[in-house]
XYZ file of C-alpha atoms in Angstrom:
598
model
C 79.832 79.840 52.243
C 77.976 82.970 52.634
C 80.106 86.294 52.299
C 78.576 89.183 54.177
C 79.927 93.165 53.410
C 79.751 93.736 56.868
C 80.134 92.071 60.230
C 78.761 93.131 63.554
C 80.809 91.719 66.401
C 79.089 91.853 70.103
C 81.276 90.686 73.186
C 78.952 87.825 74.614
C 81.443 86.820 77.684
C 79.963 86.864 80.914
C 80.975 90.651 81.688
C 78.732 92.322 78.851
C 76.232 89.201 79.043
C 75.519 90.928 82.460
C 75.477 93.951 81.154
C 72.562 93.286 78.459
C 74.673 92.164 75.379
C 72.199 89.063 74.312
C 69.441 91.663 73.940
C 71.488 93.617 71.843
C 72.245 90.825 70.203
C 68.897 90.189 69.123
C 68.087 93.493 68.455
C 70.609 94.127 65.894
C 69.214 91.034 64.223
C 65.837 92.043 63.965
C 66.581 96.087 62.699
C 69.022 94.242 60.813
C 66.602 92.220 58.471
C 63.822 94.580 59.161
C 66.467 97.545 57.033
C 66.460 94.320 54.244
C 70.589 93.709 55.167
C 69.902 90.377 56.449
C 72.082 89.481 53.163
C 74.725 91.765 53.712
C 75.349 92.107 57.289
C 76.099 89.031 59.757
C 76.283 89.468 63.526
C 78.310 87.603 65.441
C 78.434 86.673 69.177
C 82.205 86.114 70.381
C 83.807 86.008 73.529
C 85.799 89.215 75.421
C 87.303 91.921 73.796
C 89.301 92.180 76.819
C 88.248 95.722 77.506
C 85.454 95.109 79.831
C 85.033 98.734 81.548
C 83.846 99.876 78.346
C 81.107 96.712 77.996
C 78.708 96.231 76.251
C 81.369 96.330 73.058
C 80.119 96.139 69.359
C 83.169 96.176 66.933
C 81.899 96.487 63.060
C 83.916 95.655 60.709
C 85.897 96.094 57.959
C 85.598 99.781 59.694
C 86.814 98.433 62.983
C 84.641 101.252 64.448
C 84.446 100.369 68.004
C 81.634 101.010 70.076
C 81.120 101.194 73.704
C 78.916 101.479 76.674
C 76.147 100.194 73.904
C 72.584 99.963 74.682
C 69.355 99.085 72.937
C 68.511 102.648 72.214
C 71.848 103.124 70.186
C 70.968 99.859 67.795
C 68.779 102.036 65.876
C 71.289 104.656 65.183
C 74.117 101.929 64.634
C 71.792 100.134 61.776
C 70.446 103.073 60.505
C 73.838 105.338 59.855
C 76.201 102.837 60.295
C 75.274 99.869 58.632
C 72.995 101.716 55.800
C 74.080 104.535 55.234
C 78.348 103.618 55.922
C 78.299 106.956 58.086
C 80.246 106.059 61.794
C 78.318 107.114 64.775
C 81.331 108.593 66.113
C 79.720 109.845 69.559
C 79.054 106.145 70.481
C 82.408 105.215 69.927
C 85.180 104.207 72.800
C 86.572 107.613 73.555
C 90.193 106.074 73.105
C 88.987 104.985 69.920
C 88.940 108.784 68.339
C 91.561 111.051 67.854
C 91.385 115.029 68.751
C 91.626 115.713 64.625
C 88.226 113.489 64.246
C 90.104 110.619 62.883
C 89.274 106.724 64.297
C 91.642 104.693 65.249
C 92.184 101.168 64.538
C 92.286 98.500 67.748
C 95.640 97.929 67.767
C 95.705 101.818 68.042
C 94.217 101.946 71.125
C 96.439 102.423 74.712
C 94.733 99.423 76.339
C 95.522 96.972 73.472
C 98.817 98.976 71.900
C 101.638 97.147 74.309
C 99.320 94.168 74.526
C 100.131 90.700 72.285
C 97.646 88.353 71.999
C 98.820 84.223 72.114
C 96.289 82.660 74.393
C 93.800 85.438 73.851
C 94.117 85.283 70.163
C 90.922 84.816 68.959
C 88.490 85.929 71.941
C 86.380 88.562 70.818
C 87.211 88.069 66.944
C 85.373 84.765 66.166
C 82.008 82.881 66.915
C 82.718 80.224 70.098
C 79.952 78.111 69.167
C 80.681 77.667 65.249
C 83.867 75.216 64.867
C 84.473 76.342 60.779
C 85.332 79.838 62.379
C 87.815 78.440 64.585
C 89.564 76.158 61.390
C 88.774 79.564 59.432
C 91.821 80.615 61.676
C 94.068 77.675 61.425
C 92.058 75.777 64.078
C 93.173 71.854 64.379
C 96.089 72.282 61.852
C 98.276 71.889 64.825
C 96.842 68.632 65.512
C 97.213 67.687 61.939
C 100.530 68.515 61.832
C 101.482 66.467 64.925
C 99.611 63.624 64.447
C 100.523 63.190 60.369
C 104.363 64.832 60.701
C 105.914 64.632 64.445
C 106.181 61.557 66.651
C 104.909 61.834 70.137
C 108.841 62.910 71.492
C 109.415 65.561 68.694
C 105.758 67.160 70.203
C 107.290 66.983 73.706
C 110.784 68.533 72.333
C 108.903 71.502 70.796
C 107.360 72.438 73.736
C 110.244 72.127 75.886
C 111.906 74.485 73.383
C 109.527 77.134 73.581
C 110.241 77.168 77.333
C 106.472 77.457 78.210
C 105.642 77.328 82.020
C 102.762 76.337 83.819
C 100.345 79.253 83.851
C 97.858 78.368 86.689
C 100.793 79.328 89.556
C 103.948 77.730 90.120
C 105.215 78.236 86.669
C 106.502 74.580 86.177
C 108.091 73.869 82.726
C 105.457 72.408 81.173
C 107.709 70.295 78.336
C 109.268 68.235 81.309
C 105.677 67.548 83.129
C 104.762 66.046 79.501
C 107.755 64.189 79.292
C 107.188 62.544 83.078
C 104.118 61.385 81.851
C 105.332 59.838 78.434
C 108.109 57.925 80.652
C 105.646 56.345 83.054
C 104.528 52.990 81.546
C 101.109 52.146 81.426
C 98.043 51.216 79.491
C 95.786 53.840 80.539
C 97.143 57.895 80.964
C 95.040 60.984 81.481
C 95.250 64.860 79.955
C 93.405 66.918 82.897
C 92.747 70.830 82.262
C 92.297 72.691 85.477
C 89.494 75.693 84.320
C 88.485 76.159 87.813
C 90.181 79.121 88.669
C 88.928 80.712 92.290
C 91.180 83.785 92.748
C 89.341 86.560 93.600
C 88.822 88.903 90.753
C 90.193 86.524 88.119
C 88.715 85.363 85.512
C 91.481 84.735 82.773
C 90.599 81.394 81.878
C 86.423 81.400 82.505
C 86.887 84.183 79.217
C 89.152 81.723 77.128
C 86.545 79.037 77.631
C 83.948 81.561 77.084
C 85.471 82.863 73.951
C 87.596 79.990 72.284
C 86.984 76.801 73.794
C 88.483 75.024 70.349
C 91.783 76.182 71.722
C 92.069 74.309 74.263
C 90.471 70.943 72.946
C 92.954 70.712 70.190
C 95.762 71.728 72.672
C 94.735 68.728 74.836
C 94.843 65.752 71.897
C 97.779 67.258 71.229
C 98.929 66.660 74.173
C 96.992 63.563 74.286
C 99.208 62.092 72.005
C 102.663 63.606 73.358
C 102.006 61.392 76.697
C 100.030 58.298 75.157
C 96.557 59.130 76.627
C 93.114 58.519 75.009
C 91.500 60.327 77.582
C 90.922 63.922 78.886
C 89.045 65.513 81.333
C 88.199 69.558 81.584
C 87.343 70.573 85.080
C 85.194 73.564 85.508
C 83.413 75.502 88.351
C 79.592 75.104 87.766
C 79.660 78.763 88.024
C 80.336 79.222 84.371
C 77.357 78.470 82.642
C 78.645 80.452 79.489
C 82.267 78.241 79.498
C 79.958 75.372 80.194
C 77.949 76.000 77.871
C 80.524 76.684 74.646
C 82.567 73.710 75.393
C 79.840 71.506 75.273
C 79.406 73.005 72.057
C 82.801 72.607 70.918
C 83.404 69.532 71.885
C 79.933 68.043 70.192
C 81.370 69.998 66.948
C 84.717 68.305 67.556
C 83.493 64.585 67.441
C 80.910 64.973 64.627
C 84.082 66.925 62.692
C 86.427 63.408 63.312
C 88.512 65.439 65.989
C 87.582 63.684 68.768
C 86.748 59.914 69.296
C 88.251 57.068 67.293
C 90.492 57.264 64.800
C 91.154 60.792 64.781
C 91.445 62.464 60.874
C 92.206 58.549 60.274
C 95.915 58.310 61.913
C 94.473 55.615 64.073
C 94.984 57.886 67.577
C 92.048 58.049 69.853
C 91.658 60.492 72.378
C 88.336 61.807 74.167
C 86.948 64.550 76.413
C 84.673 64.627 79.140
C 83.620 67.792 81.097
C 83.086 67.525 85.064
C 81.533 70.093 87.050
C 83.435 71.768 90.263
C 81.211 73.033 93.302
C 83.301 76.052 93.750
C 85.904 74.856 96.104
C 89.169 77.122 96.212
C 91.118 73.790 97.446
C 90.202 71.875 94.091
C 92.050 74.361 92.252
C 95.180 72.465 93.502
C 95.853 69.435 91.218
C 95.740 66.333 93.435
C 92.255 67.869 94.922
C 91.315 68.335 91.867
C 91.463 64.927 90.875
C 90.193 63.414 93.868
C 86.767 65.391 93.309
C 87.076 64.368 89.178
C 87.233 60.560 90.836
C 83.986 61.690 92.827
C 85.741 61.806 96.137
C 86.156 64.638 98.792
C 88.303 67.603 97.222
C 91.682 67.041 99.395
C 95.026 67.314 98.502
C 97.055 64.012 98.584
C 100.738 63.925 99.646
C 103.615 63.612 96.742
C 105.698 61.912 95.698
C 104.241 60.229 94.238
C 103.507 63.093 91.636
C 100.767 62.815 89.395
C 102.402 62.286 86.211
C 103.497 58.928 87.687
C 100.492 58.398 90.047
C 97.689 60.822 89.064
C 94.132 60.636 88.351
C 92.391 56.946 89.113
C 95.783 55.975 90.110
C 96.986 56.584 86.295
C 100.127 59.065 84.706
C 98.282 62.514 84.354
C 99.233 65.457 83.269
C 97.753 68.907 84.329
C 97.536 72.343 82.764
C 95.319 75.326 82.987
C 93.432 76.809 80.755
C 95.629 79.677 79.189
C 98.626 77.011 79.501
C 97.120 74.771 76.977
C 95.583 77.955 74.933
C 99.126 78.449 74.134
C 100.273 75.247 72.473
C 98.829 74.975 68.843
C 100.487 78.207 68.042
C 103.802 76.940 69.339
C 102.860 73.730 67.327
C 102.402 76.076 64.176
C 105.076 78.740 64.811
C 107.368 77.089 66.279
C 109.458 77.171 69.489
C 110.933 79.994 68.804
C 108.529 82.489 67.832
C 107.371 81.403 71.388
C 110.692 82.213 73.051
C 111.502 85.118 71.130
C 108.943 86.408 73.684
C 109.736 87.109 77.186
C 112.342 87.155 79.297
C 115.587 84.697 79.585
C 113.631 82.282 81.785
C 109.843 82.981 81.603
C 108.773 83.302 77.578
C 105.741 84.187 76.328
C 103.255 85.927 76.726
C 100.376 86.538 80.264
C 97.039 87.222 80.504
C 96.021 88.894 83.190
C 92.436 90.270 84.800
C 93.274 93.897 85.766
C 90.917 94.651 88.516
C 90.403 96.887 92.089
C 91.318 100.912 91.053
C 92.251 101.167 87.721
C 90.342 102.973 84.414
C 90.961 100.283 82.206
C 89.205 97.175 84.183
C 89.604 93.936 82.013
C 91.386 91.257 80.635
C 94.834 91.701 79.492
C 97.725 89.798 77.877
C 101.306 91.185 77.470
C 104.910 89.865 77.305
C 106.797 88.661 80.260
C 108.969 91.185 80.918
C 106.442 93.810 80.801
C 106.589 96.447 83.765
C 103.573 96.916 86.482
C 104.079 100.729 85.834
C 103.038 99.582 82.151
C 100.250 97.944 83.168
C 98.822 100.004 85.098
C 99.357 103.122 83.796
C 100.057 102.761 79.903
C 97.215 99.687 79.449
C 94.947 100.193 82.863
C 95.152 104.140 82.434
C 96.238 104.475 86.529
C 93.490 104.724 88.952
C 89.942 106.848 88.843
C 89.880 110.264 90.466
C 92.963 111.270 90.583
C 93.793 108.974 93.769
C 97.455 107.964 94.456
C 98.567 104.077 93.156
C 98.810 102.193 96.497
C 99.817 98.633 95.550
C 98.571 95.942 93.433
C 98.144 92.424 94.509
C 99.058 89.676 92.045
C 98.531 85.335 92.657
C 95.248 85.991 94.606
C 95.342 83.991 98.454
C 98.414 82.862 97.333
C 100.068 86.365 95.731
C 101.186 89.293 97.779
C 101.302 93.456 97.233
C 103.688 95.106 95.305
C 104.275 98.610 96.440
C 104.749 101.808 94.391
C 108.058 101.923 94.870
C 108.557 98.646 92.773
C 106.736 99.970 89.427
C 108.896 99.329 87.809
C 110.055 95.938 88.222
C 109.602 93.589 85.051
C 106.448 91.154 85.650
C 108.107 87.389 85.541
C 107.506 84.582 87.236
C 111.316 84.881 89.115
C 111.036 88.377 89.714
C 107.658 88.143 91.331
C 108.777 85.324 93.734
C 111.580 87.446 94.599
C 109.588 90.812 96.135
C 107.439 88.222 97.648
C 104.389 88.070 95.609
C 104.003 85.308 92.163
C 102.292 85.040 89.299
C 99.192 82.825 89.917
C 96.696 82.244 87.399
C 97.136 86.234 86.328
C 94.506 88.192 88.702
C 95.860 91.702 89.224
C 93.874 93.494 91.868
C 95.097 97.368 91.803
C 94.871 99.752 95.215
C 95.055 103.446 95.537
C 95.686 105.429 98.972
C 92.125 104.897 100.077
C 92.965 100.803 100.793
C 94.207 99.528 104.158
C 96.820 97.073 103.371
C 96.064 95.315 106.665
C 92.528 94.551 106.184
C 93.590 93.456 102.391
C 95.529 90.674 104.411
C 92.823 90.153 106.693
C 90.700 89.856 103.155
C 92.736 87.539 101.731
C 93.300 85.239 104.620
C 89.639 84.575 105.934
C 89.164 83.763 101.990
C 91.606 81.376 103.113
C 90.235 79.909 105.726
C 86.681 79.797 104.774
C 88.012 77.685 101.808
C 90.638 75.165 103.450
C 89.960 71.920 103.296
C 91.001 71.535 106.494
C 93.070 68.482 105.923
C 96.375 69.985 107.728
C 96.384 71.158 111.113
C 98.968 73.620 109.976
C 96.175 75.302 107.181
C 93.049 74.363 109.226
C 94.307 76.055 112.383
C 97.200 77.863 111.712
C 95.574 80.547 109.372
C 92.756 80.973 111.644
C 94.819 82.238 113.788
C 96.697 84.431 112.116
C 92.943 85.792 110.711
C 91.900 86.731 114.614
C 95.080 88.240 115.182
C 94.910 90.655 111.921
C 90.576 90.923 113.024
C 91.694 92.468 116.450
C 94.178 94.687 115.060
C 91.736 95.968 112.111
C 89.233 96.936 114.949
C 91.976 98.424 117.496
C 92.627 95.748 119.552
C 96.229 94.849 118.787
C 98.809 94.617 121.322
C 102.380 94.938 121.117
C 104.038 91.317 120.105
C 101.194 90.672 117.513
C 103.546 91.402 114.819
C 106.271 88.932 115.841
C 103.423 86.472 116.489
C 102.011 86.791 112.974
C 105.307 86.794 111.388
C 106.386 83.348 113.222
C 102.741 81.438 112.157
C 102.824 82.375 108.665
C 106.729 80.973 108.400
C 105.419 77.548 109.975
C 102.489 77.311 108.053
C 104.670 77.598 104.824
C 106.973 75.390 105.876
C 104.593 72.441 107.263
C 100.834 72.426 105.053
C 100.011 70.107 103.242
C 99.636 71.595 99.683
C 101.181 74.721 98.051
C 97.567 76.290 98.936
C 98.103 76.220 102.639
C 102.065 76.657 102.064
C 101.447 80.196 100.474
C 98.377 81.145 102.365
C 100.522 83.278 104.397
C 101.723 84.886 101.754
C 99.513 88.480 101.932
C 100.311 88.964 105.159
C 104.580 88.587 104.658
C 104.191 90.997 101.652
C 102.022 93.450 103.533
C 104.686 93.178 106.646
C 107.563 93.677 104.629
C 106.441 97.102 102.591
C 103.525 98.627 104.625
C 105.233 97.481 108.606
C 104.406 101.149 109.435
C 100.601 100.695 108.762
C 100.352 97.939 111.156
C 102.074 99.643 113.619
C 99.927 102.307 113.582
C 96.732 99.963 113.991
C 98.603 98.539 116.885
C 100.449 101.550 118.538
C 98.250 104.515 117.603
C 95.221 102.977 117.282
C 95.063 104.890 114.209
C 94.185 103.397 110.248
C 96.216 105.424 108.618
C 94.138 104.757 104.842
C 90.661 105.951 106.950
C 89.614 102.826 106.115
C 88.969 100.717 109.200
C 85.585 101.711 110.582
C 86.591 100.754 114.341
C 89.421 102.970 114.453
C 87.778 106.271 112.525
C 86.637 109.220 114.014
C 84.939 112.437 112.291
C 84.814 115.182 113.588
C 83.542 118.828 112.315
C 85.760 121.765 112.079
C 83.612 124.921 113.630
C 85.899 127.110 111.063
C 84.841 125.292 107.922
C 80.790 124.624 108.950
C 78.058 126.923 108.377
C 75.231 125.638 110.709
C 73.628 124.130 107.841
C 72.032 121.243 109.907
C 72.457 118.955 106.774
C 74.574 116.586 108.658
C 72.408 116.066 111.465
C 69.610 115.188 109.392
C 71.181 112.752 107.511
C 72.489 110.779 110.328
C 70.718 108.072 111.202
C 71.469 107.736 115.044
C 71.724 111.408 115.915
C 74.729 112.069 117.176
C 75.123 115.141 115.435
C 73.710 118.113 117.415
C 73.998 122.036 117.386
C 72.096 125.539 116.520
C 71.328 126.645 113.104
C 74.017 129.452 111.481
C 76.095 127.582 114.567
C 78.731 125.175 114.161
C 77.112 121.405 114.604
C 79.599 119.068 116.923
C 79.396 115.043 116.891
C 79.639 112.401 119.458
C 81.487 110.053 119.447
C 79.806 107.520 121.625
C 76.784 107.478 119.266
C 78.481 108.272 115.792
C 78.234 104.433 113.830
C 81.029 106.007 111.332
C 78.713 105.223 108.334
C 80.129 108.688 106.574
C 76.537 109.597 105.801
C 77.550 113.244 107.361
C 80.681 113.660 104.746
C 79.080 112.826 101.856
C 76.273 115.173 102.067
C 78.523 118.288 103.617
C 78.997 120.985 101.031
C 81.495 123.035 102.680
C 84.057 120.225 103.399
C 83.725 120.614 107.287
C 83.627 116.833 107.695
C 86.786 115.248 107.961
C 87.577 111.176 108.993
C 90.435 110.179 111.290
């Protein structure tokens, strides 16, 4: 094995990939044998550092200097003083990185990552995804060693009960008891499903798992293979991942030629197999009957249960299904045991969450703490609060599904129970942050024609129900609402929960309740005032200039593309309403603040 001095580690998940990481990548291989280190310093490409506002990311180690914002000019300076002559190019490091006195700090020093502890996320951004010796290099596959040569199928199934690990792609079912419905349904053929295709808006917790340690998640399914009594698994992933794609095709060609997949697996006579299969992008095949109806190669609809998958699943077979960061989780529970899991947490959700931190906040990226952990930590200690000085609004957790958690409830320990219980839930982890400039009504009206655009329209309840319910919360967005619309939204959303189909359509309504119960008084002023009282909803703005404040400039009027701004040089300038498209062109370009929006 070659041993290298140094090691250049670039973030090659899809955030900095857009950003222009694979040229840097190549770069830094080319200055890097062209300054004769080939020998001496090895870059790798990894997955997410979890940081992504700060992308492209080069960590080089055994400095741990960390570098941000990188681009190809800077590769130069990196190789040149870094690399050659061991001096750290301190101005291209993260600014969190480096403390006032000039000293660096290590990564685990850093605000976004101190309160942070990484289970699922373990090795993103620290190994090579494509090269399966780096993932054994960190104990990869000796929990499937250890189950298959020292534990018996039930003793598995115990351990993860133990560790009291939930389902982390919503509902937060104990995942030890779905394995152990499986095991108890006799039959000569069973299935291990992973569900990687997440379709929240703005998360993408388990696309940078695949992305960055796809090994995870392959031994986690023999293992649980061989808990249930299956040979067979299947990963299903929106074709909208080419990187994921891509790396566990990799690892799973790496796993078979290594003996961890196939026949006979490291000679204990199990067999168990993986197969990848593609997703269109449908939201609806994100819920697990769906999902295996479009695996079989049929339309993505929810069935009705009972019966339950893990008695009557996938081709008619016991199946179990977890997500992505649910599996990521259970070789180290195999290795450290149950309770090093549950020493985590709170009394009934342990462990540890990822979750993509999105919408207003500094600190945009992926992010994994302990259950437990408060949103005012979150956002504030790890996201750094929002840009600009603006006021924390709300922040919507569980995507369609989730709902907003006001200010006032900062505080309030992130867990599965205690987000059920102020009306949001966990989801797969997507944390989209607002500040005062966000119209909590048209976030509902957001969230629900994402909704409806994506039912499957199986259920009348979904299919019509939620449409609705969108032209309602439309007409009030554009000042149109009338008195009763409240009551009318409020009864719909309770019948659509209590009649759909699938837990999709059942919590559909759920951004509109939320926003109801802690933001009433904005709706009433979209109905009542005709008034948006975040400035946000173009149909009910006005601007108007105050003759105290404006100089006559004539700035305004020439930057308004359907004149309705009129007056006399040195004079104040007055707008129409009638014309005025509220485009804000005027505001921006005003240099004496005379502008304001209504």
């Amino acid at each position: 094995m070659d041993l290298f001095r140094s090691q250049v580690l670039i973030c090659g998940g899809t955030g900095c990939t857009s950003s222009g990481s694979p040229e840097l990548i190549r770069l830094f291989e080319e200055k890097i044998k062209n300054a004769g280190l080939e020998k001496e310093v090895k870059v790798v490409r990894t997955g997410c550092f979890g940081l992504c506002e700060m992308g492209p990311i080069v960590i080089v180690y055994p400095e741990g200097a960390f570098y941000s914002h990188i681009k190809p000019e800077n590769v130069d300076e990196i190789v040149n003083e870094h690399l050659l002559k061991g001096r750290i190019v301190r101005h291209l490091l993260c600014r969190e990185a480096v403390e006032q006195e000039g000293a660096t700090k290590s990564l685990d020093e850093v605000d976004f990552y101190k309160k942070q502890k990484r289970v699922a996320l373990r090795n993103c951004g620290v190994i090579d995804p494509e090269r399966i010796d780096e993932y054994i290099a960190f104990d990869g596959y000796k929990a499937l060693a250890k189950v298959l040569t020292e534990m018996t199928p039930q003793q598995v199934i115990d351990t993860i009960k133990a560790s009291g690990l939930r389902g982390r792609g919503g509902a937060g079912f104990p995942t030890g008891t779905k394995w152990q419905f499986a095991a108890n349904s006799v039959s000569d053929q069973k299935y291990v499903c992973c569900n990687a295709d997440e379709g929240d808006p703005g998360a993408f917790m388990d696309r940078s798992i695949l992305e960055g340690d796809p090994n995870a998640v392959i031994e986690a399914m023999a293992i649980a293979g061989y808990a249930i009594g299956a040979n067979q698994g299947y990963i299903y992933v929106r074709a909208e991942y080419p990187i994921a794609v891509k790396r566990l095709q990799v690892a799973i060609k790496e796993a078979r030629e290594y003996g961890l997949l196939g026949k006979n697996i490291l000679e204990t006579g199990f067999d168990f197999d993986l197969d990848i299969r593609l997703g269109a992008g449908a939201f609806v095949c994100g819920e697990e009957t769906a999902l295996m109806q479009s695996i079989e190669g049929k339309r993505g609809e929810p069935r009705p249960r009972p019966p339950f998958p893990a008695v009557k699943g996938l081709f008619d077979q016991p199946t179990i299904l977890n997500n992505v960061e649910t599996y990521a989780n259970v070789p180290q529970i195999i290795l450290k045991g149950p309770e090093w899991f549950a020493s985590m947490g709170t009394e009934k959700s342990k462990g540890t969450k990822v979750f993509a931190l999105g919408g207003k906040i500094k600190n945009t990226g992926l992010v994994e703490i302990p259950m437990g952990t408060t949103l005012r930590e979150i956002i504030y200690d790890i996201g750094g609060g929002c840009p600009n000085g603006k006021k924390f609004k709300a922040a919507q957790t569980g995507g369609p599904s989730g709902g907003c958690i006001p200010a006032s409830l900062l505080d309030t320990p992130i867990d599965y129970d205690n987000l059920i219980a102020i009306g949001s839930m966990m989801g797969s982890g997507g944390m989209i942050v607002m500040d005062e400039d966000n119209c909590m009504v048209d976030i509902a009206r957001f969230f629900l024609d994402f909704t409806v655009d994506e039912s499957c329209g199986k259920c009348p309840p979904c299919r019509i129900g939620t449409r609705r319910m969108l032209e309602i919360l439309e007409r009030i967005t554009e000042g149109k609402g009338e008195d009763g619309d409240i009551e009318k939204l409020e009864t719909l959303a309770k019948n659509i929960k209590a009649s759909a189909l699938c837990g999709l359509g059942q919590t559909a309504p759920n951004p509109v309740l939320s926003t109801l119960r802690y933001f009433r008084d904005e709706y009433e002023a979209h109905i009542y005032e005709k008034r948006c009282p975040a400035g946000h909803c173009k149909k009910l703005l006005k601007y108007t200039i105050d003759p105290a404040l404006c100089k006559g400039c004539s700035l305004c009027s020439k930057v308004c593309p359907v004149g309705a701004i009129s007056g006399e040089i040195r004079k104040p300038f007055v707008i129409d309403s009638s014309k005025c498209i509220k485009c804000g062109a005027c505001m921006e370009k005003c240099r004496f603040n005379a502008i304001s929006r209504k």
